Amino acid sequence: MLTRLDKILSQSGKLSRKEARRAVKEGRVSVNGVIAESAEQKIERESAVILLDGEEICTSKYRYFVMNKPKGYVSATEDEREQTVLELMSTHERRLGLFPAGRLDKDTTGLLILTNDGGFAHKMLSPKNRVPKLYLAETDENIDDSDIAAFKEGITLRDGAETLPAELRRVGDRLCEIEICEGKYHQVKRMIASRGKKVLSLKRLKIGELMLPESLREGQYKEALRDELFRLCLKSMHDEQ
Ligand code: URA
């Protein structure tokens, strides 16, 4: 499919549509080694090499970022009262139409994926795909063997909702890892609460096989490759991609 040059330039996040048209007029854009003459020129975006001021721009329509979410930010694109995870990103990236693929509570930290690919987000979040998510929780009391056994069976939450079986492991003093394959509202906190214990802090470590990169400090993020994310997050569905 062919796409207009100014659209590709603006979807790269580097320029607005108007700035893109101006950059072409000023001769600052080349397509496959030739200075572009028209912003309306139509291009096969996935195979084209486009340079802006001599630097290659990303021509993909869909973009993927992994973030180490800090406390105090809501997993939303906008909010009247709270700071959102999008506010941690640069103006360039905010132009891309990104949204968080899945939510972490305001006080939860760790791995969050931001993308503008609705299809990917849907696959990752769809309960039928059962993508596992791994959390590290600090609790007010140590979890015991009966908690581990109850998680293995699936928990009945205090409102009567049933969860799927989940894995619970002790990893330190009042520290445990929990792996769940669904995303009910406050699920980990409510599962622990149903055992009469309280989560004091919660961090997401992994989605599918995608680990939170050690290089990312809280509040930092980096771009990820589509193929890598599909392979790691949607491993079991990989053959369908
Ligand atoms: N479970 C929770 O309780 N909170 C989160 O942020 C994620 C999973």
PDB file of N, CA and C in Angstrom, residues 107 137-143 147 158 174-176 188-202:
ATOM      1  N   ASP A 107      -0.180   3.213  41.724  1.00  0.00           N
ATOM      2  CA  ASP A 107       0.946   2.943  42.630  1.00  0.00           C
ATOM      3  C   ASP A 107       1.747   1.699  42.244  1.00  0.00           C
ATOM      4  N   ALA A 137       5.564  -8.835  44.391  1.00  0.00           N
ATOM      5  CA  ALA A 137       4.767  -8.106  45.386  1.00  0.00           C
ATOM      6  C   ALA A 137       5.447  -8.155  46.746  1.00  0.00           C
ATOM      7  N   GLU A 138       5.397  -7.016  47.421  1.00  0.00           N
ATOM      8  CA  GLU A 138       5.801  -6.990  48.830  1.00  0.00           C
ATOM      9  C   GLU A 138       4.500  -7.017  49.620  1.00  0.00           C
ATOM     10  N   THR A 139       4.411  -7.926  50.584  1.00  0.00           N
ATOM     11  CA  THR A 139       3.157  -8.082  51.334  1.00  0.00           C
ATOM     12  C   THR A 139       3.383  -7.765  52.817  1.00  0.00           C
ATOM     13  N   ASP A 140       2.284  -7.520  53.537  1.00  0.00           N
ATOM     14  CA  ASP A 140       2.447  -7.176  54.959  1.00  0.00           C
ATOM     15  C   ASP A 140       2.813  -8.395  55.809  1.00  0.00           C
ATOM     16  N   GLU A 141       2.493  -9.598  55.312  1.00  0.00           N
ATOM     17  CA  GLU A 141       2.848 -10.837  56.028  1.00  0.00           C
ATOM     18  C   GLU A 141       3.421 -11.800  55.014  1.00  0.00           C
ATOM     19  N   ASN A 142       4.169 -12.776  55.499  1.00  0.00           N
ATOM     20  CA  ASN A 142       4.682 -13.797  54.574  1.00  0.00           C
ATOM     21  C   ASN A 142       3.541 -14.649  54.028  1.00  0.00           C
ATOM     22  N   ILE A 143       3.640 -14.981  52.773  1.00  0.00           N
ATOM     23  CA  ILE A 143       2.640 -15.924  52.241  1.00  0.00           C
ATOM     24  C   ILE A 143       3.034 -17.339  52.689  1.00  0.00           C
ATOM     25  N   ASP A 147      -1.621 -20.447  50.951  1.00  0.00           N
ATOM     26  CA  ASP A 147      -1.846 -19.388  49.943  1.00  0.00           C
ATOM     27  C   ASP A 147      -1.425 -19.897  48.556  1.00  0.00           C
ATOM     28  N   ARG A 158     -13.275 -11.428  46.849  1.00  0.00           N
ATOM     29  CA  ARG A 158     -14.274 -11.067  47.867  1.00  0.00           C
ATOM     30  C   ARG A 158     -15.632 -10.708  47.268  1.00  0.00           C
ATOM     31  N   ARG A 174       8.578 -11.599  53.073  1.00  0.00           N
ATOM     32  CA  ARG A 174       7.365 -10.865  52.667  1.00  0.00           C
ATOM     33  C   ARG A 174       7.415 -10.433  51.182  1.00  0.00           C
ATOM     34  N   LEU A 175       8.168 -11.190  50.429  1.00  0.00           N
ATOM     35  CA  LEU A 175       8.253 -10.924  48.978  1.00  0.00           C
ATOM     36  C   LEU A 175       7.794 -12.155  48.223  1.00  0.00           C
ATOM     37  N   CYS A 176       6.930 -11.957  47.224  1.00  0.00           N
ATOM     38  CA  CYS A 176       6.505 -13.113  46.432  1.00  0.00           C
ATOM     39  C   CYS A 176       6.359 -12.713  44.963  1.00  0.00           C
ATOM     40  N   VAL A 188      -4.105  -8.627  41.286  1.00  0.00           N
ATOM     41  CA  VAL A 188      -3.129  -9.203  42.235  1.00  0.00           C
ATOM     42  C   VAL A 188      -3.471  -8.763  43.663  1.00  0.00           C
ATOM     43  N   LYS A 189      -3.762  -7.478  43.816  1.00  0.00           N
ATOM     44  CA  LYS A 189      -4.074  -6.974  45.168  1.00  0.00           C
ATOM     45  C   LYS A 189      -5.299  -7.689  45.730  1.00  0.00           C
ATOM     46  N   ARG A 190      -6.290  -7.916  44.876  1.00  0.00           N
ATOM     47  CA  ARG A 190      -7.523  -8.566  45.352  1.00  0.00           C
ATOM     48  C   ARG A 190      -7.300 -10.052  45.624  1.00  0.00           C
ATOM     49  N   MET A 191      -6.433 -10.682  44.860  1.00  0.00           N
ATOM     50  CA  MET A 191      -6.147 -12.109  45.130  1.00  0.00           C
ATOM     51  C   MET A 191      -5.437 -12.247  46.479  1.00  0.00           C
ATOM     52  N   ILE A 192      -4.482 -11.373  46.719  1.00  0.00           N
ATOM     53  CA  ILE A 192      -3.752 -11.432  47.994  1.00  0.00           C
ATOM     54  C   ILE A 192      -4.704 -11.068  49.148  1.00  0.00           C
ATOM     55  N   ALA A 193      -5.570 -10.064  48.893  1.00  0.00           N
ATOM     56  CA  ALA A 193      -6.522  -9.638  49.942  1.00  0.00           C
ATOM     57  C   ALA A 193      -7.462 -10.788  50.311  1.00  0.00           C
ATOM     58  N   SER A 194      -7.811 -11.610  49.329  1.00  0.00           N
ATOM     59  CA  SER A 194      -8.735 -12.713  49.616  1.00  0.00           C
ATOM     60  C   SER A 194      -8.086 -13.736  50.549  1.00  0.00           C
ATOM     61  N   ARG A 195      -6.760 -13.662  50.706  1.00  0.00           N
ATOM     62  CA  ARG A 195      -6.046 -14.547  51.637  1.00  0.00           C
ATOM     63  C   ARG A 195      -5.769 -13.822  52.952  1.00  0.00           C
ATOM     64  N   GLY A 196      -6.400 -12.645  53.127  1.00  0.00           N
ATOM     65  CA  GLY A 196      -6.270 -11.897  54.389  1.00  0.00           C
ATOM     66  C   GLY A 196      -4.951 -11.135  54.501  1.00  0.00           C
ATOM     67  N   LYS A 197      -4.265 -10.946  53.371  1.00  0.00           N
ATOM     68  CA  LYS A 197      -2.977 -10.226  53.391  1.00  0.00           C
ATOM     69  C   LYS A 197      -3.051  -9.008  52.489  1.00  0.00           C
ATOM     70  N   LYS A 198      -2.049  -8.162  52.634  1.00  0.00           N
ATOM     71  CA  LYS A 198      -2.125  -6.902  51.897  1.00  0.00           C
ATOM     72  C   LYS A 198      -0.870  -6.699  51.046  1.00  0.00           C
ATOM     73  N   VAL A 199      -1.078  -6.216  49.825  1.00  0.00           N
ATOM     74  CA  VAL A 199       0.071  -5.859  48.975  1.00  0.00           C
ATOM     75  C   VAL A 199       0.543  -4.461  49.371  1.00  0.00           C
ATOM     76  N   LEU A 200       1.824  -4.356  49.723  1.00  0.00           N
ATOM     77  CA  LEU A 200       2.372  -3.037  50.089  1.00  0.00           C
ATOM     78  C   LEU A 200       3.006  -2.362  48.874  1.00  0.00           C
ATOM     79  N   SER A 201       3.599  -3.160  48.008  1.00  0.00           N
ATOM     80  CA  SER A 201       4.083  -2.582  46.745  1.00  0.00           C
ATOM     81  C   SER A 201       4.060  -3.666  45.675  1.00  0.00           C
ATOM     82  N   LEU A 202       3.887  -3.205  44.434  1.00  0.00           N
ATOM     83  CA  LEU A 202       3.709  -4.152  43.329  1.00  0.00           C
ATOM     84  C   LEU A 202       4.479  -3.664  42.104  1.00  0.00           C
TER      85      LEU A 202
END
